[in-house]
């Protein structure tokens, strides 16, 4: 009887020794994924004929063109990425720290976006193969009631 109890306790101890390191590894991997700070969250617009929109939530990043039609966003060449601890197709990573110019880096497969907020304006640089593909930073603003304003319903 004592032998069965010792065998059972030994099995439980072995199971605990295997389970604890596995669960701590998962916790470490999850803690490497941070959320996008609140100051960046929301929809940001670049008002031109073909409007570009940046939309950020706690765990998603969307960049692309489009327009509002009857208060609904009609995307054109828009890409949405999900936050991850490593870059794969359809995912991005968020740098917790900023570079020397004050930009956070959003790494995606095939490139990156450098973003910063200053005085209510979002500045974005699109980086491909180490170079800014536009040659300048794009500026975006948050617009109250964007669906109404950009649909032409409010002047």
Coordinates of C-alpha atoms in Angstrom, one line a residue:
X1 CA 0.0 0.0 0.0
X2 CA 2.8 2.4 0.9
X3 CA 4.5 1.6 -2.4
X4 CA 1.4 2.6 -4.3
X5 CA 1.1 5.9 -2.4
X6 CA 4.8 6.6 -3.1
X7 CA 4.4 5.8 -6.7
X8 CA 1.3 8.0 -7.0
X9 CA 3.1 10.9 -5.3
X10 CA 6.1 10.4 -7.4
X11 CA 4.0 10.5 -10.6
X12 CA 2.3 13.7 -9.4
X13 CA 5.7 15.3 -8.6
X14 CA 7.0 14.4 -12.0
X15 CA 3.9 15.8 -13.7
X16 CA 4.3 19.0 -11.7
X17 CA 7.9 19.3 -12.7
X18 CA 7.0 19.0 -16.4
X19 CA 4.0 21.3 -16.3
X20 CA 5.4 24.3 -14.4
X21 CA 8.3 25.0 -16.9
X22 CA 5.9 24.6 -19.8
X23 CA 3.4 27.0 -18.4
X24 CA 6.1 29.6 -17.5
X25 CA 7.4 29.5 -21.1
X26 CA 4.0 30.3 -22.4
X27 CA 3.6 33.2 -19.9
X28 CA 7.0 34.5 -21.1
X29 CA 6.0 34.4 -24.7
X30 CA 2.7 36.1 -24.0
X31 CA 4.4 38.9 -21.9
X32 CA 6.6 39.8 -24.9
X33 CA 3.5 40.9 -26.8
X34 CA 2.5 44.4 -25.7
X35 CA -0.6 46.3 -26.6
X36 CA -0.6 49.5 -28.7
X37 CA -0.7 52.5 -26.3
X38 CA -4.0 54.4 -26.0
X39 CA -2.7 57.5 -27.6
X40 CA -2.3 55.7 -30.9
X41 CA -5.7 53.9 -30.9
X42 CA -8.5 55.0 -33.1
X43 CA -9.0 55.9 -36.7
X44 CA -6.6 58.4 -38.3
X45 CA -7.3 60.0 -41.7
X46 CA -5.2 61.7 -44.4
X47 CA -7.7 64.0 -46.2
X48 CA -7.0 63.9 -49.9
X49 CA -9.0 62.8 -52.9
X50 CA -8.1 59.1 -52.2
X51 CA -8.2 59.1 -48.4
X52 CA -5.7 56.9 -46.5
X53 CA -6.7 55.6 -43.1
X54 CA -4.8 54.2 -40.2
X55 CA -6.8 52.3 -37.7
X56 CA -5.3 51.0 -34.5
X57 CA -6.8 49.0 -31.7
X58 CA -5.1 47.4 -28.7
X59 CA -4.1 44.4 -30.9
X60 CA -4.6 45.4 -34.6
X61 CA -3.0 47.7 -37.1
X62 CA -4.8 48.6 -40.4
X63 CA -3.3 50.8 -43.2
X64 CA -4.7 51.5 -46.6
X65 CA -6.7 53.7 -48.8
X66 CA -10.4 54.0 -49.2
X67 CA -13.4 56.4 -48.9
X68 CA -16.7 56.7 -47.1
X69 CA -19.8 56.1 -49.1
X70 CA -23.1 56.4 -47.2
X71 CA -21.3 56.4 -43.9
X72 CA -19.5 53.1 -44.6
X73 CA -15.8 52.8 -45.2
X74 CA -15.0 51.3 -48.6
X75 CA -11.4 50.0 -48.4
X76 CA -9.0 50.1 -51.3
X77 CA -5.7 48.1 -51.0
X78 CA -6.1 48.0 -47.2
X79 CA -4.1 45.6 -45.0
X80 CA -5.0 44.6 -41.5
X81 CA -2.4 43.0 -39.2
X82 CA -2.8 41.3 -35.8
X83 CA -0.3 41.8 -32.9
X84 CA 2.0 38.9 -32.4
X85 CA 5.3 38.2 -30.6
X86 CA 7.0 37.5 -34.0
X87 CA 6.3 38.6 -37.6
X88 CA 4.5 36.1 -39.8
X89 CA 2.0 36.6 -42.6
X90 CA -0.8 38.9 -41.4
X91 CA 0.9 39.8 -38.1
X92 CA 3.0 42.6 -36.7
X93 CA 5.2 43.4 -33.8
X94 CA 5.2 46.6 -31.8
X95 CA 8.4 48.1 -30.4
X96 CA 7.9 49.3 -26.8
X97 CA 10.8 51.8 -27.1
X98 CA 11.2 54.6 -29.6
X99 CA 14.1 55.2 -32.0
X100 CA 16.2 58.4 -31.9
X101 CA 13.5 60.4 -33.8
X102 CA 10.7 59.3 -31.4
X103 CA 9.1 56.7 -33.6
X104 CA 7.7 53.4 -32.5
X105 CA 8.3 50.6 -35.1
X106 CA 5.6 48.3 -36.4
X107 CA 7.3 45.4 -38.1
X108 CA 5.4 43.6 -40.8
X109 CA 6.4 40.9 -43.3
X110 CA 8.3 42.7 -46.0
X111 CA 8.9 46.0 -44.2
X112 CA 7.9 48.3 -41.3
X113 CA 6.0 51.4 -40.4
X114 CA 7.5 54.0 -38.1
X115 CA 4.7 55.9 -36.2
X116 CA 4.6 58.7 -33.6
X117 CA 1.9 61.0 -32.3
X118 CA 2.7 64.7 -31.7
X119 CA 0.2 67.4 -30.9
X120 CA -2.8 65.3 -32.0
X121 CA -1.2 64.3 -35.4
X122 CA -0.1 60.8 -36.3
X123 CA 3.1 60.7 -38.4
X124 CA 3.8 57.6 -40.4
X125 CA 6.8 56.5 -42.4
X126 CA 6.6 53.4 -44.6
X127 CA 9.8 51.5 -44.7
X128 CA 10.7 48.8 -47.3
X129 CA 14.2 47.4 -47.7
X130 CA 15.5 49.9 -45.1
X131 CA 14.3 53.0 -47.0
X132 CA 11.3 55.3 -46.6
X133 CA 9.3 54.5 -49.7
X134 CA 7.5 57.9 -49.8
X135 CA 10.6 60.0 -48.9
X136 CA 8.6 61.9 -46.3
X137 CA 6.4 61.2 -43.3
X138 CA 2.6 60.9 -43.9
X139 CA 0.4 62.9 -41.6
X140 CA -3.0 61.7 -40.3
X141 CA -5.6 63.4 -38.1
X142 CA -8.5 62.0 -36.1
X143 CA -11.8 63.4 -37.3
X144 CA -14.8 63.5 -35.1
X145 CA -17.8 61.8 -36.7
X146 CA -15.6 60.8 -39.7
X147 CA -18.3 58.7 -41.3
X148 CA -20.6 61.7 -41.5
X149 CA -17.9 64.3 -42.4
X150 CA -16.1 62.2 -45.0
X151 CA -19.4 61.0 -46.6
X152 CA -20.3 64.6 -47.3
X153 CA -23.3 64.7 -44.9
X154 CA -21.8 67.4 -42.6
X155 CA -20.0 70.5 -43.7

